[in-house]
Amino acid sequence: MTTIAPPAAAVGIGLKAQHVREVIDLKPTLDFFEVHAENYMGAGGPALRHLTRIRERFPLSIHGVGLSIGGSAPLDRAHLDRLATLLQRFEPCWFSEHLAWSSHGGAFYNDLLPLPYNTATLARVCDHIDEVQERLGRRLLLENPSTYVEFVASTMDEGGFLAEVATRTGCGLLLDLNNAYISAVNHGRDPWDSIAALPAAAVGEFHLAGFAEDRDGAGDRLLIDTHGAPVAEAVWDLYRRTLRHLGPRPTLIERDQAIPPLAILVAEAECARSALVDAAAWLEAA
């Protein structure tokens, strides 16, 4: 397989099992697909066969959810080896993981848990990213999380923390604008503060998704990262502003619950394409 990186104005969606046959048969007007690494770590089976056929037609982005980069324990070398095998097989354009932890004391938690932003955490995260990049032989894109709690032990804000990680390790950043908006609303901040702190050259991809809304114990808005709804208009607005600030980047529409027909996700991806084209024209004229 030859890896040809999509253009900066590329748009894609997450590949879902119910859409696989349609993707293979119809080849929709998308530039790439994203898959979760942990769903394809087996030795064989229909999922790997289908992904091989799709990879023959489309570039891939592989997104990990199990490395526990922010965890206090050493990285799981067996998991990292399986990941390396997967990346060698499919040669994705990008590999990304989360700024979070998901394992402790030998137990794996099916969640992406937050961590304090301080010098001790920074050193640990950087060490883990160095180890991952060395083992995989490629640059990792680190994704900003959606958060619901903050730590009194934090001495840095999220944007500054991510910027320092990218500077120290040379990793890239996956800027999830839905996560940035959710975290900002939940903590009473302006999402732009974190985005403006990121080094432009490090941002390699954007994610867009939908959220659910609730109220916390004090009656304030509480946004929940469900990936189960269309992209909210407030997130589209933040995306358009970010495009004018950072320039076009490959953009993914995420949907992991309440999966609609493929055509609906393709149409949402085309909205992102229109925003990318408009931003490129604006930047050229500026």
Tab-separated table of C-alpha atoms in Angstrom:
chain	number	residue	atom	x	y	z
A	1	MET	CA	0.000	0.000	0.000
A	2	THR	CA	1.231	3.488	-0.819
A	3	THR	CA	0.428	6.243	1.643
A	4	ILE	CA	-0.515	9.498	-0.078
A	5	ALA	CA	-1.495	12.162	2.403
A	6	PRO	CA	-4.823	13.871	1.626
A	7	PRO	CA	-4.744	17.627	1.036
A	8	ALA	CA	-5.192	20.104	3.853
A	9	ALA	CA	-8.819	20.589	2.789
A	10	ALA	CA	-9.587	16.866	3.100
A	11	VAL	CA	-12.714	15.692	4.910
A	12	GLY	CA	-13.531	12.270	6.320
A	13	ILE	CA	-15.771	10.358	8.674
A	14	GLY	CA	-15.371	7.512	11.117
A	15	LEU	CA	-15.933	4.118	9.495
A	16	LYS	CA	-18.890	2.256	11.021
A	17	ALA	CA	-19.749	-1.413	10.513
A	18	GLN	CA	-23.235	-0.646	9.162
A	19	HIS	CA	-21.719	1.494	6.389
A	20	VAL	CA	-18.900	-0.814	5.277
A	21	ARG	CA	-20.727	-2.481	2.378
A	22	GLU	CA	-22.010	0.846	1.089
A	23	VAL	CA	-18.530	2.370	1.283
A	24	ILE	CA	-17.035	-0.541	-0.653
A	25	ASP	CA	-19.766	-0.592	-3.302
A	26	LEU	CA	-20.387	3.126	-3.820
A	27	LYS	CA	-17.098	4.846	-2.927
A	28	PRO	CA	-18.622	8.018	-1.416
A	29	THR	CA	-17.164	11.470	-2.002
A	30	LEU	CA	-14.877	11.461	1.035
A	31	ASP	CA	-11.118	11.866	1.286
A	32	PHE	CA	-10.365	9.457	4.142
A	33	PHE	CA	-11.854	7.269	6.880
A	34	GLU	CA	-10.909	6.989	10.524
A	35	VAL	CA	-10.981	3.727	12.495
A	36	HIS	CA	-10.294	2.949	16.135
A	37	ALA	CA	-7.114	0.921	16.432
A	38	GLU	CA	-8.406	-1.415	19.123
A	39	ASN	CA	-11.189	-2.680	16.830
A	40	TYR	CA	-8.649	-4.085	14.353
A	41	MET	CA	-5.945	-5.704	16.463
A	42	GLY	CA	-6.998	-9.290	15.770
A	43	ALA	CA	-5.066	-11.682	13.548
A	44	GLY	CA	-7.805	-11.916	10.926
A	45	GLY	CA	-11.535	-11.998	10.304
A	46	PRO	CA	-14.133	-10.043	8.308
A	47	ALA	CA	-13.346	-6.650	9.875
A	48	LEU	CA	-9.716	-6.768	8.738
A	49	ARG	CA	-10.690	-8.037	5.277
A	50	HIS	CA	-13.184	-5.212	4.840
A	51	LEU	CA	-10.725	-2.612	6.071
A	52	THR	CA	-8.125	-3.911	3.616
A	53	ARG	CA	-10.576	-3.360	0.734
A	54	ILE	CA	-11.408	0.132	1.946
A	55	ARG	CA	-7.725	0.967	2.406
A	56	GLU	CA	-7.175	0.085	-1.271
A	57	ARG	CA	-9.506	2.979	-2.164
A	58	PHE	CA	-9.151	5.494	0.658
A	59	PRO	CA	-6.410	6.773	2.981
A	60	LEU	CA	-6.928	5.970	6.649
A	61	SER	CA	-6.525	7.773	9.943
A	62	ILE	CA	-6.058	5.366	12.863
A	63	HIS	CA	-7.205	6.625	16.244
A	64	GLY	CA	-6.138	4.884	19.458
A	65	VAL	CA	-8.107	4.807	22.695
A	66	GLY	CA	-6.077	2.383	24.819
A	67	LEU	CA	-2.477	3.561	25.237
A	68	SER	CA	-3.193	5.442	28.492
A	69	ILE	CA	-0.556	8.046	27.656
A	70	GLY	CA	-1.404	10.072	30.755
A	71	GLY	CA	-1.303	7.110	33.120
A	72	SER	CA	1.171	6.733	35.956
A	73	ALA	CA	2.110	3.153	35.002
A	74	PRO	CA	4.523	2.196	32.220
A	75	LEU	CA	2.994	1.789	28.783
A	76	ASP	CA	1.640	-1.656	27.908
A	77	ARG	CA	4.352	-2.928	25.576
A	78	ALA	CA	2.205	-5.749	24.219
A	79	HIS	CA	-0.507	-3.261	23.272
A	80	LEU	CA	2.102	-1.007	21.677
A	81	ASP	CA	3.480	-3.942	19.679
A	82	ARG	CA	0.004	-4.821	18.398
A	83	LEU	CA	-0.481	-1.209	17.445
A	84	ALA	CA	2.816	-1.151	15.554
A	85	THR	CA	1.745	-4.254	13.597
A	86	LEU	CA	-1.563	-2.627	12.698
A	87	LEU	CA	0.085	0.576	11.477
A	88	GLN	CA	2.599	-1.368	9.409
A	89	ARG	CA	-0.242	-3.279	7.795
A	90	PHE	CA	-2.432	-0.321	6.855
A	91	GLU	CA	0.059	2.578	6.617
A	92	PRO	CA	-2.348	5.309	7.742
A	93	CYS	CA	-1.759	8.960	7.039
A	94	TRP	CA	-2.124	9.768	10.733
A	95	PHE	CA	-2.092	7.996	14.059
A	96	SER	CA	-3.635	9.788	17.030
A	97	GLU	CA	-4.218	9.177	20.724
A	98	HIS	CA	-5.742	11.036	23.665
A	99	LEU	CA	-4.303	13.166	26.414
A	100	ALA	CA	-5.893	10.936	29.053
A	101	TRP	CA	-5.387	7.793	31.094
A	102	SER	CA	-7.426	4.604	31.054
A	103	SER	CA	-5.502	1.995	33.041
A	104	HIS	CA	-4.087	1.672	36.548
A	105	GLY	CA	-2.794	-1.203	38.644
A	106	GLY	CA	-3.293	-3.671	35.832
A	107	ALA	CA	-6.970	-2.733	35.370
A	108	PHE	CA	-8.312	-1.141	32.182
A	109	TYR	CA	-11.170	1.348	32.449
A	110	ASN	CA	-13.391	1.815	29.429
A	111	ASP	CA	-13.111	5.586	29.609
A	112	LEU	CA	-10.706	8.420	28.852
A	113	LEU	CA	-9.968	9.939	32.238
A	114	PRO	CA	-8.562	13.426	32.932
A	115	LEU	CA	-5.235	14.310	34.495
A	116	PRO	CA	-3.769	17.329	36.274
A	117	TYR	CA	-1.720	19.741	34.193
A	118	ASN	CA	1.524	20.183	36.118
A	119	THR	CA	5.235	19.526	35.719
A	120	ALA	CA	5.083	15.942	36.980
A	121	THR	CA	2.330	15.009	34.544
A	122	LEU	CA	4.084	16.877	31.745
A	123	ALA	CA	7.274	14.872	32.220
A	124	ARG	CA	5.361	11.569	32.296
A	125	VAL	CA	3.277	12.352	29.213
A	126	CYS	CA	6.355	13.452	27.277
A	127	ASP	CA	8.243	10.281	28.244
A	128	HIS	CA	5.322	8.150	27.089
A	129	ILE	CA	4.986	10.005	23.796
A	130	ASP	CA	8.720	9.673	23.144
A	131	GLU	CA	8.400	5.917	23.730
A	132	VAL	CA	5.373	5.617	21.432
A	133	GLN	CA	6.933	7.615	18.617
A	134	GLU	CA	10.186	5.682	18.823
A	135	ARG	CA	8.415	2.306	18.753
A	136	LEU	CA	6.028	3.233	15.953
A	137	GLY	CA	8.588	5.157	13.920
A	138	ARG	CA	6.097	7.929	13.240
A	139	ARG	CA	4.697	11.148	14.627
A	140	LEU	CA	1.752	10.878	16.975
A	141	LEU	CA	-1.090	13.402	17.011
A	142	LEU	CA	-2.225	14.050	20.591
A	143	GLU	CA	-5.900	14.911	21.067
A	144	ASN	CA	-7.220	17.420	23.599
A	145	PRO	CA	-9.818	15.776	25.872
A	146	SER	CA	-13.343	16.703	26.884
A	147	THR	CA	-13.318	17.230	30.656
A	148	TYR	CA	-15.861	17.527	33.433
A	149	VAL	CA	-13.587	18.099	36.428
A	150	GLU	CA	-10.469	20.148	37.078
A	151	PHE	CA	-7.669	19.469	39.550
A	152	VAL	CA	-6.406	21.777	42.274
A	153	ALA	CA	-2.978	20.264	41.526
A	154	SER	CA	-2.942	21.803	38.048
A	155	THR	CA	-0.427	24.608	37.554
A	156	MET	CA	-0.866	25.002	33.773
A	157	ASP	CA	-3.871	25.513	31.541
A	158	GLU	CA	-4.714	22.957	28.875
A	159	GLY	CA	-3.530	24.980	25.886
A	160	GLY	CA	-0.182	25.728	27.484
A	161	PHE	CA	0.230	22.104	28.542
A	162	LEU	CA	-0.443	20.786	25.029
A	163	ALA	CA	1.854	23.374	23.491
A	164	GLU	CA	4.679	22.346	25.825
A	165	VAL	CA	4.146	18.638	25.067
A	166	ALA	CA	4.339	19.319	21.328
A	167	THR	CA	7.486	21.425	21.752
A	168	ARG	CA	9.305	18.866	23.899
A	169	THR	CA	8.391	15.724	21.939
A	170	GLY	CA	7.850	16.929	18.378
A	171	CYS	CA	4.434	15.267	18.379
A	172	GLY	CA	1.540	16.794	16.505
A	173	LEU	CA	-1.830	17.815	17.877
A	174	LEU	CA	-5.297	16.644	16.950
A	175	LEU	CA	-7.512	19.593	17.772
A	176	ASP	CA	-10.980	18.340	18.660
A	177	LEU	CA	-13.100	21.480	18.538
A	178	ASN	CA	-16.092	19.750	20.080
A	179	ASN	CA	-13.941	18.771	23.058
A	180	ALA	CA	-12.529	22.283	23.316
A	181	TYR	CA	-16.036	23.746	23.381
A	182	ILE	CA	-17.380	21.179	25.867
A	183	SER	CA	-14.501	21.654	28.314
A	184	ALA	CA	-14.740	25.430	28.117
A	185	VAL	CA	-18.479	25.513	28.798
A	186	ASN	CA	-18.186	22.985	31.629
A	187	HIS	CA	-15.462	25.021	33.346
A	188	GLY	CA	-16.778	28.502	32.549
A	189	ARG	CA	-13.963	29.459	30.180
A	190	ASP	CA	-13.595	30.799	26.658
A	191	PRO	CA	-12.615	27.925	24.317
A	192	TRP	CA	-10.528	30.313	22.281
A	193	ASP	CA	-8.014	30.711	25.098
A	194	SER	CA	-6.845	27.093	24.719
A	195	ILE	CA	-6.917	27.134	20.915
A	196	ALA	CA	-4.921	30.368	20.643
A	197	ALA	CA	-2.159	28.874	22.826
A	198	LEU	CA	-1.473	25.983	20.439
A	199	PRO	CA	1.492	26.162	18.047
A	200	ALA	CA	-0.004	26.318	14.553
A	201	ALA	CA	2.620	24.061	12.985
A	202	ALA	CA	1.798	21.246	15.413
A	203	VAL	CA	-1.923	21.013	14.592
A	204	GLY	CA	-2.326	18.215	12.059
A	205	GLU	CA	-6.031	17.386	12.094
A	206	PHE	CA	-9.407	18.620	13.333
A	207	HIS	CA	-12.261	16.600	14.833
A	208	LEU	CA	-15.872	17.747	14.884
A	209	ALA	CA	-18.685	15.966	16.719
A	210	GLY	CA	-21.937	16.449	18.586
A	211	PHE	CA	-22.731	16.553	22.297
A	212	ALA	CA	-25.611	16.170	24.729
A	213	GLU	CA	-26.629	18.852	27.216
A	214	ASP	CA	-27.640	18.510	30.850
A	215	ARG	CA	-27.494	20.571	34.057
A	216	ASP	CA	-25.120	20.075	36.961
A	217	GLY	CA	-26.016	20.211	40.646
A	218	ALA	CA	-25.845	24.011	40.624
A	219	GLY	CA	-28.121	24.273	37.612
A	220	ASP	CA	-25.339	25.295	35.225
A	221	ARG	CA	-24.952	23.880	31.719
A	222	LEU	CA	-23.168	20.533	31.569
A	223	LEU	CA	-22.120	19.322	28.130
A	224	ILE	CA	-21.423	15.634	27.569
A	225	ASP	CA	-19.252	14.347	24.749
A	226	THR	CA	-21.542	11.672	23.287
A	227	HIS	CA	-20.637	11.733	19.579
A	228	GLY	CA	-24.328	11.011	19.185
A	229	ALA	CA	-25.659	14.131	17.465
A	230	PRO	CA	-24.879	16.459	14.557
A	231	VAL	CA	-22.163	19.054	15.073
A	232	ALA	CA	-23.629	21.949	17.062
A	233	GLU	CA	-23.764	25.397	15.489
A	234	ALA	CA	-21.533	26.801	18.247
A	235	VAL	CA	-18.869	24.225	17.304
A	236	TRP	CA	-19.231	25.079	13.593
A	237	ASP	CA	-18.665	28.744	14.509
A	238	LEU	CA	-15.565	27.814	16.509
A	239	TYR	CA	-14.331	25.682	13.602
A	240	ARG	CA	-14.712	28.536	11.106
A	241	ARG	CA	-12.857	30.918	13.418
A	242	THR	CA	-10.093	28.350	13.971
A	243	LEU	CA	-9.690	27.794	10.221
A	244	ARG	CA	-9.027	31.489	9.722
A	245	HIS	CA	-6.507	31.409	12.565
A	246	LEU	CA	-4.636	28.180	11.785
A	247	GLY	CA	-5.537	27.548	8.160
A	248	PRO	CA	-7.157	24.441	6.655
A	249	ARG	CA	-6.405	21.033	8.136
A	250	PRO	CA	-7.882	17.593	7.354
A	251	THR	CA	-11.179	17.386	9.212
A	252	LEU	CA	-13.102	14.412	10.551
A	253	ILE	CA	-16.785	14.168	11.449
A	254	GLU	CA	-17.213	11.778	14.400
A	255	ARG	CA	-20.387	9.855	15.188
A	256	ASP	CA	-20.298	6.881	17.561
A	257	GLN	CA	-23.910	6.724	18.775
A	258	ALA	CA	-27.274	7.099	17.027
A	259	ILE	CA	-25.489	6.393	13.754
A	260	PRO	CA	-27.436	7.894	10.823
A	261	PRO	CA	-27.387	6.731	7.192
A	262	LEU	CA	-24.065	7.200	5.429
A	263	ALA	CA	-25.479	9.959	3.214
A	264	ILE	CA	-26.199	12.144	6.246
A	265	LEU	CA	-22.616	11.888	7.498
A	266	VAL	CA	-21.283	12.572	4.001
A	267	ALA	CA	-23.460	15.701	3.848
A	268	GLU	CA	-22.104	16.857	7.218
A	269	ALA	CA	-18.568	16.265	5.948
A	270	GLU	CA	-19.411	18.423	2.919
A	271	CYS	CA	-20.335	21.253	5.301
A	272	ALA	CA	-16.808	20.980	6.683
A	273	ARG	CA	-15.416	20.995	3.139
A	274	SER	CA	-17.298	24.211	2.373
A	275	ALA	CA	-15.856	25.824	5.502
A	276	LEU	CA	-12.353	24.704	4.500
A	277	VAL	CA	-12.734	26.150	1.017
A	278	ASP	CA	-14.127	29.438	2.357
A	279	ALA	CA	-11.278	29.755	4.871
A	280	ALA	CA	-8.638	29.080	2.216
A	281	ALA	CA	-10.155	31.806	0.000
A	282	TRP	CA	-10.318	34.232	2.938
A	283	LEU	CA	-6.696	33.598	3.875
A	284	GLU	CA	-5.551	34.037	0.284
A	285	ALA	CA	-7.352	37.364	0.036
A	286	ALA	CA	-6.221	38.603	3.445
